[in-house]
XYZ file of C-alpha atoms in Angstrom:
667
model
C 0.000 0.000 0.000
C 2.803 2.404 0.893
C 4.594 1.651 -2.384
C 1.428 2.418 -4.378
C 0.976 5.783 -2.599
C 4.633 6.679 -3.190
C 4.272 5.763 -6.871
C 1.191 8.019 -7.215
C 3.026 10.873 -5.450
C 6.023 10.500 -7.754
C 3.768 10.586 -10.804
C 2.077 13.765 -9.525
C 5.451 15.323 -8.814
C 6.639 14.506 -12.340
C 3.520 16.110 -13.844
C 4.042 19.234 -11.701
C 7.685 19.493 -12.796
C 6.648 19.315 -16.447
C 3.844 21.843 -15.953
C 6.203 24.092 -14.000
C 8.114 24.927 -17.179
C 5.172 27.012 -18.387
C 2.635 27.154 -15.537
C 2.903 28.552 -11.988
C 2.126 25.937 -9.316
C 0.989 28.134 -6.441
C 1.251 25.470 -3.724
C 5.048 25.646 -4.134
C 5.008 29.350 -3.256
C 4.526 31.132 0.053
C 3.401 34.735 0.531
C 5.923 37.230 1.903
C 6.224 40.987 2.283
C 8.247 43.072 -0.149
C 10.702 43.886 2.629
C 11.291 40.156 3.247
C 11.786 39.611 -0.483
C 14.441 42.348 -0.681
C 16.250 40.971 2.395
C 16.831 37.627 0.628
C 20.250 36.800 -0.841
C 18.697 36.767 -4.316
C 15.494 38.657 -5.170
C 13.669 37.842 -8.411
C 11.168 40.325 -9.820
C 10.144 42.613 -12.683
C 11.966 45.796 -13.637
C 8.789 47.873 -13.214
C 8.256 46.774 -9.606
C 11.890 47.415 -8.672
C 11.666 50.938 -10.054
C 8.318 51.673 -8.428
C 9.478 50.264 -5.067
C 12.436 52.648 -5.227
C 10.056 55.561 -5.785
C 7.627 54.360 -3.106
C 10.484 54.139 -0.584
C 11.273 57.779 -1.266
C 7.780 59.038 -0.419
C 7.311 57.004 2.785
C 6.929 58.627 6.203
C 7.532 55.598 8.412
C 10.782 53.626 8.675
C 8.981 50.271 8.892
C 7.388 50.848 5.457
C 10.721 50.910 3.591
C 11.253 47.983 1.230
C 14.583 48.042 -0.580
C 18.168 47.949 0.686
C 21.503 48.876 -0.953
C 21.883 48.514 -4.715
C 24.700 45.981 -5.051
C 24.384 43.586 -7.979
C 21.713 43.382 -10.683
C 21.407 40.646 -13.302
C 18.869 41.764 -15.920
C 17.246 39.111 -18.082
C 16.521 40.194 -21.678
C 18.732 43.170 -20.881
C 18.386 44.871 -24.277
C 14.599 44.987 -23.894
C 14.816 46.684 -20.489
C 17.820 48.990 -20.849
C 17.387 49.953 -24.509
C 13.843 49.382 -25.792
C 12.207 50.699 -22.607
C 14.960 53.102 -21.571
C 13.004 56.252 -22.491
C 9.931 55.244 -20.482
C 9.932 57.016 -17.118
C 8.281 55.300 -14.164
C 5.902 57.758 -12.505
C 4.021 57.767 -9.209
C 1.192 60.276 -9.286
C -1.983 61.266 -7.470
C -5.203 62.581 -9.061
C -5.863 66.313 -8.950
C -8.983 67.730 -10.569
C -11.639 66.403 -12.945
C -10.964 67.734 -16.446
C -12.880 65.474 -18.800
C -15.028 68.104 -20.519
C -12.279 69.759 -22.598
C -10.889 66.396 -23.707
C -14.345 65.383 -24.921
C -14.832 68.696 -26.708
C -11.553 68.460 -28.617
C -12.035 64.741 -29.414
C -15.273 65.699 -31.227
C -13.609 68.629 -32.997
C -10.799 66.522 -34.501
C -13.100 63.659 -35.562
C -13.620 65.383 -38.906
C -10.023 66.541 -39.313
C -8.386 65.192 -42.468
C -4.723 64.193 -42.655
C -2.610 66.410 -44.972
C -5.456 68.960 -45.053
C -6.004 69.948 -41.406
C -2.776 68.488 -40.042
C 0.373 66.735 -41.206
C 2.126 63.720 -39.673
C 5.869 63.087 -39.487
C 5.984 59.315 -39.027
C 9.744 59.248 -38.516
C 9.568 61.745 -35.642
C 6.103 60.593 -34.492
C 4.963 64.210 -34.493
C 1.971 66.180 -35.833
C 1.742 69.724 -37.180
C -1.444 71.805 -37.442
C -2.135 73.494 -40.789
C -3.859 76.888 -41.205
C -6.974 75.042 -42.406
C -7.002 72.927 -39.234
C -6.565 75.948 -36.978
C -9.399 77.781 -38.772
C -11.661 74.732 -38.469
C -10.959 74.450 -34.719
C -11.591 78.178 -34.165
C -14.916 77.916 -35.977
C -15.974 74.907 -33.855
C -14.931 76.642 -30.614
C -16.467 79.941 -31.749
C -13.278 81.910 -31.013
C -11.415 84.381 -33.221
C -7.883 83.293 -32.347
C -7.203 80.015 -30.553
C -3.743 81.208 -29.518
C -5.015 84.302 -27.693
C -8.575 83.399 -26.656
C -7.760 79.968 -25.246
C -4.066 80.387 -24.624
C -1.758 77.397 -24.363
C -4.611 75.376 -22.848
C -6.662 75.185 -26.067
C -3.642 74.659 -28.309
C -2.344 71.889 -26.038
C -5.724 70.108 -26.024
C -6.083 70.432 -29.799
C -2.596 69.063 -30.520
C -3.024 66.244 -27.994
C -6.376 65.236 -29.526
C -4.772 65.091 -32.988
C -1.844 63.027 -31.664
C -4.348 60.594 -30.121
C -6.188 60.366 -33.455
C -3.204 60.135 -35.826
C -0.426 58.365 -33.939
C -2.122 55.968 -31.503
C -4.083 53.114 -33.051
C -6.613 50.903 -31.280
C -5.360 47.304 -30.884
C -1.832 48.415 -31.660
C -0.817 51.037 -29.099
C -3.694 50.250 -26.722
C -6.845 48.199 -26.202
C -10.214 49.043 -24.667
C -11.009 46.646 -21.817
C -13.634 47.023 -19.054
C -14.282 50.641 -20.116
C -10.590 51.511 -19.712
C -7.746 52.324 -22.064
C -4.923 49.858 -21.409
C -1.492 50.432 -22.963
C 0.042 47.641 -25.041
C 3.821 47.314 -24.727
C 5.084 47.856 -28.286
C 8.085 45.570 -27.739
C 6.436 42.577 -26.040
C 2.797 42.926 -27.126
C 1.672 42.566 -23.503
C -0.973 44.648 -21.730
C 0.257 47.112 -19.121
C -2.663 47.771 -16.755
C -2.125 50.624 -14.322
C 0.241 52.517 -16.622
C -0.886 55.766 -18.228
C 0.556 58.128 -20.808
C 1.422 61.540 -19.430
C 0.642 65.151 -20.333
C -3.051 64.566 -21.075
C -2.441 62.025 -23.852
C -4.146 59.178 -21.986
C -7.210 61.358 -21.316
C -7.320 62.382 -24.994
C -7.366 58.710 -26.035
C -10.089 57.993 -23.461
C -12.191 60.784 -25.000
C -11.444 59.508 -28.519
C -12.697 55.990 -27.607
C -15.665 57.380 -25.652
C -14.729 55.776 -22.321
C -14.734 57.540 -18.957
C -12.052 60.249 -18.852
C -9.999 59.779 -15.679
C -8.815 62.669 -13.546
C -5.544 64.346 -14.403
C -2.734 63.504 -12.050
C 0.238 65.251 -10.494
C 3.670 63.622 -10.477
C 5.088 62.906 -7.010
C 8.115 60.862 -8.063
C 9.643 59.578 -11.298
C 12.749 57.860 -12.636
C 13.797 56.192 -15.894
C 15.083 52.620 -16.127
C 18.406 54.050 -17.291
C 18.951 55.934 -14.064
C 17.438 53.286 -11.790
C 19.723 50.490 -12.972
C 22.785 52.743 -13.075
C 22.516 52.986 -9.266
C 23.742 49.391 -8.919
C 27.432 48.910 -8.067
C 27.585 46.052 -10.570
C 25.207 45.777 -13.498
C 25.049 42.784 -15.817
C 22.530 41.045 -18.017
C 21.761 38.372 -20.553
C 20.098 38.329 -23.955
C 20.494 36.574 -27.265
C 20.487 39.834 -29.245
C 22.906 42.347 -27.717
C 25.668 42.593 -30.332
C 23.860 45.075 -32.608
C 23.571 47.429 -29.584
C 27.036 46.905 -28.050
C 27.991 50.582 -28.583
C 24.986 51.820 -26.587
C 25.588 49.336 -23.759
C 29.153 50.586 -23.392
C 28.515 54.327 -23.755
C 25.471 54.503 -21.465
C 26.041 51.710 -18.931
C 29.799 50.990 -19.250
C 28.946 47.360 -19.969
C 31.025 45.219 -22.324
C 29.085 42.886 -24.641
C 30.530 39.368 -24.685
C 29.161 36.770 -27.128
C 28.783 33.279 -25.640
C 28.787 30.350 -28.113
C 25.626 28.237 -28.208
C 25.582 24.950 -26.302
C 24.986 23.030 -29.556
C 25.760 24.271 -33.081
C 22.789 25.991 -34.749
C 20.991 23.925 -37.411
C 18.386 26.582 -38.209
C 17.981 27.867 -41.793
C 17.334 31.616 -42.122
C 15.827 32.130 -45.577
C 15.870 35.386 -47.576
C 12.989 37.814 -47.170
C 10.044 37.546 -49.547
C 8.871 40.967 -50.743
C 5.309 41.655 -51.961
C 3.671 44.675 -53.579
C 0.698 44.846 -51.175
C -0.173 43.802 -47.649
C -3.158 41.840 -48.946
C -0.892 39.866 -51.284
C 1.541 39.222 -48.447
C -1.131 37.814 -46.126
C -2.532 35.622 -48.914
C 0.939 34.179 -49.528
C 1.564 33.557 -45.798
C -1.785 31.743 -45.468
C -0.996 29.657 -48.552
C 2.472 28.714 -47.221
C 1.103 27.815 -43.785
C -1.551 25.612 -45.391
C 1.152 23.681 -47.277
C 3.209 23.039 -44.138
C 0.103 22.311 -42.062
C -0.854 19.447 -44.384
C 2.593 17.936 -43.814
C 2.220 18.396 -40.039
C 5.144 20.836 -39.570
C 4.410 23.233 -36.673
C 4.360 26.958 -37.541
C 4.812 30.063 -35.372
C 3.902 33.406 -36.997
C 5.031 36.681 -35.418
C 3.043 39.898 -35.960
C 3.877 43.452 -34.878
C 0.485 44.307 -33.343
C -2.810 42.901 -32.071
C -4.520 44.375 -35.134
C -2.256 42.532 -37.633
C -2.492 39.440 -35.432
C -6.271 39.349 -35.853
C -6.136 40.242 -39.574
C -3.869 37.262 -40.285
C -6.150 35.040 -38.189
C -9.027 35.922 -40.552
C -6.940 34.923 -43.603
C -6.149 31.569 -41.964
C -9.826 30.969 -41.134
C -10.706 31.484 -44.799
C -8.210 28.758 -45.675
C -9.718 26.467 -43.016
C -6.502 26.328 -40.982
C -7.019 25.501 -37.280
C -4.755 27.809 -35.251
C -4.157 29.447 -31.868
C -4.070 33.231 -31.520
C -1.843 34.742 -28.842
C -1.949 38.450 -28.079
C -2.475 40.782 -25.126
C -6.235 40.082 -25.181
C -5.781 36.417 -24.207
C -2.385 36.542 -22.514
C -3.643 34.439 -19.565
C -3.099 31.296 -21.683
C 0.290 32.430 -22.997
C 2.314 29.683 -21.261
C 0.051 26.873 -22.434
C -0.252 28.115 -26.031
C 3.516 28.530 -26.443
C 4.303 25.223 -24.698
C 2.233 23.365 -27.309
C 3.379 25.452 -30.315
C 5.801 22.696 -31.355
C 3.170 19.943 -31.638
C 2.315 18.134 -34.874
C 0.264 20.440 -37.202
C 0.202 23.257 -34.595
C -0.214 26.784 -35.994
C 0.318 29.689 -33.587
C -0.176 33.352 -34.508
C 1.430 35.587 -31.879
C 2.510 39.162 -31.217
C 5.993 39.982 -29.912
C 5.116 38.402 -26.552
C 6.212 35.055 -28.068
C 9.554 36.540 -29.112
C 11.525 36.504 -25.861
C 12.570 33.933 -23.288
C 10.557 31.096 -24.850
C 11.864 27.594 -25.515
C 9.379 25.828 -27.804
C 9.761 22.039 -27.492
C 9.361 20.002 -30.674
C 6.474 17.579 -30.220
C 4.956 19.662 -27.399
C 4.849 19.194 -23.612
C 5.162 16.711 -21.902
C 8.127 15.392 -23.904
C 7.427 12.411 -26.158
C 10.405 10.990 -28.059
C 8.329 9.655 -30.971
C 6.555 13.003 -31.432
C 9.882 14.821 -31.136
C 11.507 12.667 -33.854
C 8.448 13.066 -36.112
C 8.620 16.903 -35.963
C 12.401 16.796 -36.351
C 12.079 14.768 -39.570
C 9.665 17.401 -40.957
C 12.279 20.142 -40.517
C 11.453 21.350 -36.995
C 9.568 24.528 -36.145
C 8.904 27.008 -38.988
C 8.893 30.659 -37.878
C 7.483 33.393 -40.142
C 7.580 37.147 -39.553
C 4.800 39.217 -41.132
C 6.973 42.350 -41.353
C 10.333 43.673 -40.260
C 10.589 45.522 -36.946
C 12.299 48.822 -36.306
C 15.252 47.063 -34.660
C 17.161 44.079 -36.006
C 17.354 42.701 -32.467
C 13.585 42.097 -32.337
C 13.681 40.256 -35.669
C 16.522 38.121 -34.366
C 14.541 37.337 -31.213
C 11.694 35.966 -33.334
C 14.091 33.920 -35.467
C 15.564 32.496 -32.266
C 12.331 30.644 -31.432
C 13.302 28.053 -34.062
C 16.305 25.718 -33.942
C 16.707 25.612 -30.150
C 19.415 23.377 -28.647
C 20.625 22.108 -32.016
C 17.157 21.204 -33.340
C 16.365 21.857 -37.007
C 14.186 24.849 -37.893
C 13.476 27.404 -40.591
C 12.723 31.158 -40.501
C 11.585 33.687 -43.084
C 10.161 37.205 -43.189
C 7.283 38.226 -45.471
C 7.485 41.945 -46.287
C 5.232 44.251 -48.310
C 5.863 47.698 -49.714
C 2.880 48.884 -47.625
C 4.554 47.953 -44.313
C 5.284 51.001 -42.162
C 9.047 50.430 -42.247
C 9.119 50.217 -46.053
C 6.606 53.018 -46.535
C 8.568 55.465 -44.388
C 12.182 54.492 -45.004
C 12.475 52.469 -48.233
C 14.306 54.096 -51.099
C 12.058 55.603 -53.832
C 14.082 53.735 -56.469
C 13.104 50.453 -54.809
C 9.435 51.450 -54.809
C 9.525 52.394 -58.502
C 11.335 49.171 -59.327
C 8.640 47.112 -57.559
C 5.921 48.892 -59.556
C 7.678 48.100 -62.844
C 7.754 44.356 -62.140
C 4.024 44.049 -62.953
C 3.647 40.741 -61.111
C 0.622 39.446 -59.116
C 0.306 40.875 -55.597
C 0.660 37.484 -53.899
C 3.791 36.540 -55.873
C 7.019 37.344 -54.007
C 10.250 38.915 -55.143
C 13.614 38.006 -53.679
C 15.930 40.913 -54.393
C 19.216 41.711 -52.654
C 18.783 45.463 -53.309
C 15.434 45.534 -51.478
C 16.772 43.379 -48.633
C 19.732 45.770 -48.248
C 17.315 48.712 -48.318
C 15.393 47.105 -45.443
C 18.531 46.532 -43.392
C 19.715 50.093 -44.056
C 16.323 51.394 -42.885
C 16.607 49.360 -39.684
C 20.151 50.628 -39.084
C 18.936 54.229 -39.608
C 16.098 53.771 -37.108
C 18.406 52.142 -34.551
C 20.777 55.108 -34.853
C 17.919 57.586 -34.630
C 16.526 55.850 -31.510
C 19.992 55.730 -29.899
C 20.396 59.482 -30.446
C 16.910 60.045 -29.022
C 17.688 58.036 -25.882
C 21.031 59.802 -25.480
C 19.312 63.172 -25.796
C 16.674 62.272 -23.172
C 19.391 60.900 -20.875
C 21.412 64.130 -21.029
C 18.404 66.063 -19.746
C 17.384 63.364 -17.282
C 20.911 63.301 -15.823
C 20.406 66.895 -14.673
C 17.230 65.967 -12.807
C 18.776 62.692 -11.622
C 21.632 64.563 -9.941
C 19.080 66.690 -8.086
C 16.929 63.637 -7.298
C 19.874 61.881 -5.635
C 20.585 64.890 -3.383
C 16.914 65.260 -2.359
C 16.355 61.536 -1.752
C 19.625 61.219 0.179
C 18.646 64.125 2.420
C 15.146 62.716 2.844
C 16.433 59.228 3.742
C 18.850 60.629 6.334
C 15.954 62.426 7.998
C 13.752 59.306 7.843
C 16.467 57.021 9.294
C 18.038 59.542 11.666
C 17.595 59.578 15.454
C 16.458 62.531 17.574
C 20.025 63.913 17.806
C 20.363 63.946 14.034
C 16.989 65.737 13.668
C 18.120 68.243 16.322
C 21.339 68.966 14.413
C 19.389 69.446 11.168
C 17.010 71.805 12.947
C 19.939 73.775 14.376
C 21.250 74.282 10.827
C 17.912 75.818 9.817
C 17.022 77.729 13.014
C 19.856 79.650 14.636
C 18.185 82.689 16.269
C 18.086 82.976 20.067
C 14.333 83.625 20.127
C 13.611 80.568 17.959
C 15.673 78.302 20.139
C 13.488 79.397 23.071
C 10.397 78.373 21.050
C 11.936 74.924 20.517
C 12.514 74.567 24.269
C 8.863 75.451 24.940
C 7.641 72.910 22.370
C 9.849 70.200 23.892
C 8.298 70.924 27.293
C 4.814 70.781 25.744
C 5.227 67.514 23.774
C 8.251 65.811 25.293
C 11.554 65.492 23.425
C 10.787 62.211 21.623
C 7.360 63.301 20.340
C 8.572 66.795 19.388
C 11.387 65.482 17.194
C 9.027 62.888 15.694
C 6.727 65.745 14.644
C 9.694 67.755 13.331
C 10.796 64.734 11.272
C 7.352 64.573 9.599
C 7.367 68.336 8.971
C 10.811 68.103 7.335
C 9.766 65.176 5.132
C 6.517 66.919 4.206
C 8.329 70.140 3.262
C 10.807 68.233 1.086
C 8.004 66.341 -0.669
C 5.823 69.385 -1.242
C 8.587 71.486 -2.791
C 10.058 68.546 -4.729
C 6.679 67.994 -6.442
C 6.609 71.701 -7.355
C 10.199 71.465 -8.544
C 9.403 68.501 -10.825
C 6.692 70.590 -12.486
C 8.975 73.599 -12.824
C 11.711 71.464 -14.409
C 9.132 70.006 -16.786
C 8.035 73.517 -17.824
C 11.666 74.541 -18.195
C 12.365 71.521 -20.389
C 9.549 72.572 -22.710
C 10.682 76.180 -22.969
C 14.470 75.909 -23.364
C 14.191 74.330 -26.828
C 12.999 77.679 -28.205
C 16.278 79.286 -27.095
C 18.101 77.472 -29.875
C 16.672 80.179 -32.170
C 18.748 82.680 -30.184
C 21.930 80.635 -30.774
C 21.912 79.276 -27.215
C 22.397 75.601 -26.362
C 19.088 74.319 -24.823
C 20.900 71.743 -22.652
C 23.286 74.352 -21.197
C 20.311 76.636 -20.512
C 18.434 73.747 -18.852
C 21.409 72.978 -16.595
C 21.969 76.619 -15.659
C 18.351 77.464 -14.874
C 17.728 74.041 -13.337
C 20.524 74.657 -10.819
C 19.046 78.056 -9.954
C 15.590 76.499 -9.401
C 17.146 73.718 -7.289
C 18.892 76.204 -4.987
C 15.656 78.172 -4.645
C 13.816 74.948 -3.759
C 16.340 74.095 -1.024
C 15.980 77.577 0.458
C 12.176 77.314 0.285
C 12.245 73.952 2.121
C 14.296 75.427 4.978
C 12.093 78.511 5.068
C 8.938 76.371 5.267
C 10.349 74.320 8.182
C 11.394 77.568 9.931
C 7.854 78.986 9.604
C 6.060 75.809 10.740
C 8.016 75.016 13.933
C 6.416 77.769 16.092
C 2.916 76.657 14.993
C 3.186 72.980 15.870
C -0.006 71.844 17.609
C -1.096 68.314 18.467
C -4.553 68.421 16.848
C -3.401 70.141 13.679
C -0.480 67.781 13.326
C -2.670 64.652 13.570
C -4.945 66.049 10.832
C -1.949 66.780 8.589
C -0.604 63.239 9.093
C -3.978 61.675 8.212
C -4.207 63.748 5.027
C -0.739 62.584 4.004
C -1.751 58.953 4.427
C -4.962 59.552 2.456
C -3.009 61.143 -0.432
C -0.634 58.177 -0.548
C -3.589 55.761 -0.787
C -4.681 57.381 -4.065
C -1.270 57.407 -5.671
C -0.955 55.485 -8.930
C 1.932 54.186 -10.974
C 2.278 55.110 -14.612
C 4.535 54.857 -17.627
C 4.831 58.068 -19.597
C 5.405 57.985 -23.321
C 8.333 60.351 -22.953
C 9.040 64.026 -22.528
C 7.359 66.434 -24.939
C 7.260 70.175 -25.343
C 3.594 70.605 -24.421
C 3.314 69.555 -20.804
C 1.989 72.833 -19.337
C -1.775 72.712 -19.515
C -2.755 69.942 -17.127
C -0.983 71.301 -14.050
C -2.081 74.872 -14.687
C -5.676 73.763 -15.110
C -5.733 71.743 -11.899
C -4.415 74.692 -9.922
C -6.963 77.122 -11.355
C -9.927 74.816 -10.741
C -9.264 74.101 -7.033
C -11.533 76.085 -4.687
C -9.854 78.528 -2.283
C -10.950 76.477 0.745
C -10.355 73.068 -0.871
C -7.320 70.961 0.082
C -4.377 71.976 -2.122
C -3.857 69.506 -5.031
C -0.141 69.260 -4.153
C -1.050 67.004 -1.225
C 0.445 69.256 1.465
C -2.742 69.013 3.526
C -3.153 72.817 3.610
C -6.051 74.769 2.183
C -5.455 75.897 -1.408
C -5.537 79.605 -0.434
C -2.726 79.062 2.101
C -0.539 77.003 -0.243
C -0.415 77.131 -4.064
C -3.439 79.410 -4.230
C -1.735 82.414 -2.631
C -2.589 85.495 -4.623
C -5.189 83.704 -6.783
């Protein structure tokens, strides 16, 4: 009897081990706090959570709520995805301010009838829009104003431009999806949904208005950092990926990391075939469906990679017309990702996936659990066939998709199907190539293999990679200025949070030196007791730092938008940003000390408790977000929230004071 039970247990254990390669078995896990997780010798987690925990730690008011410890050694999996593809995305912790949905709705309706190249133009390379005179006139007529630039000020112009950006540059089921009456961002590199993240500067609200879902409140940034600056805090930074060599220059220049190629465990047997080029997208999809049908009859498994949810679903329709049974994997059904990918190597399996299938996936020939006969059968058919439906902006992402085939010395085949209507070809392909394709006069679903066109594609990718590197370098140069200031503020804040009563006393002595004020301190110590008094002072110091740091972040954002115009006066915008940023930073430090100096004489038990409760309430409503990047039109939302707060309402900055006694002075 005991032997039978042991045999059953062993069988269950074996099944769990096999499932564990693609499915989480929760009974093997135990819950723990974040602090416990960070105290472990090795902590495993996602880059987003590490960054947000860093920011959360720097807005806490209680020592026991801190999570992270020193930044010693980081090993980043898929390091090029995190430190290059997502490098420009700042992590933001924000809290809602005022309700501002009406203007977003108004401008979403106005731009519905705007026509591209008539009312506005689009620069696809720069991902920018430009209003035309016709568009401005149309908007003024709709708003019933004579001059949008004087009657509405920056507010109207900002809303109009943001509404057009939402219309022209952000496509449903490509950049975002609508789910449960919410706009959810889709990660352009992985194809995964990113719930909880929001675009900044009113863009997310503009897209909400465009899709007719509830427009959320605007928010105010309390803390932010980019992945570049977060990971550069580690004493030792390393990582792994199969596609780093094409970005070795950026790794070295930005992170001082050498790129070392490691030979594969077994020699690669995969065949990478030349690209097939088609005149039209329709012809391309017809040809892909036809090719998949041929292989499907033989039983060879096929994985098809698409660049977006939209293209993913379009290709699925073509396959349905051909009667091909297939699995669709995109951000809409990501819950089954592990299972779908685990079985993608089975006999006659056809899987259509977005980029989420492109990284960190080992597709087993014959499927899971391993079966030698099935494995040998698929091997004899040529292994897994991987097709790309268009080239990506970066060669690395193409190489990631290719790498799904021919794992561990298995056979495999890869090929890209490209059309002249693909965004990469449309924007970057040489005009000579386009004219040459038109002269061929061949059917749309018949491919062309041409070395000139293939070289044109690779040159376009190299151009984009260089352009994106320059963009990231440019953002980093500006962010380094703010990062230097951030380090000083957070270091000062942490010392106050961790310091004992003596340390707080010394800090207070630096700020308050007058004989009369020292008498006030003595009276307060008698009133509250030394321990409680310095506890209150600690909170006041932290609150002052936070309040003025939030203001400073806004001021630096405004400054960033305005310094670019100084290039017209032959002045370097970056030098101007550094110079004026330093001046603002010194003013902020003086304002913090001045605020602490003013508050000490007015410390009262009841008032202090109320302030502390308001702080906790503000923190409850804080959200995390991923901004698209820094733009030149980030003024309107903060200005609007300030102007709409009532004089006796709590100030939107979260200080706990009434608006009239804080940011509403003089309004």
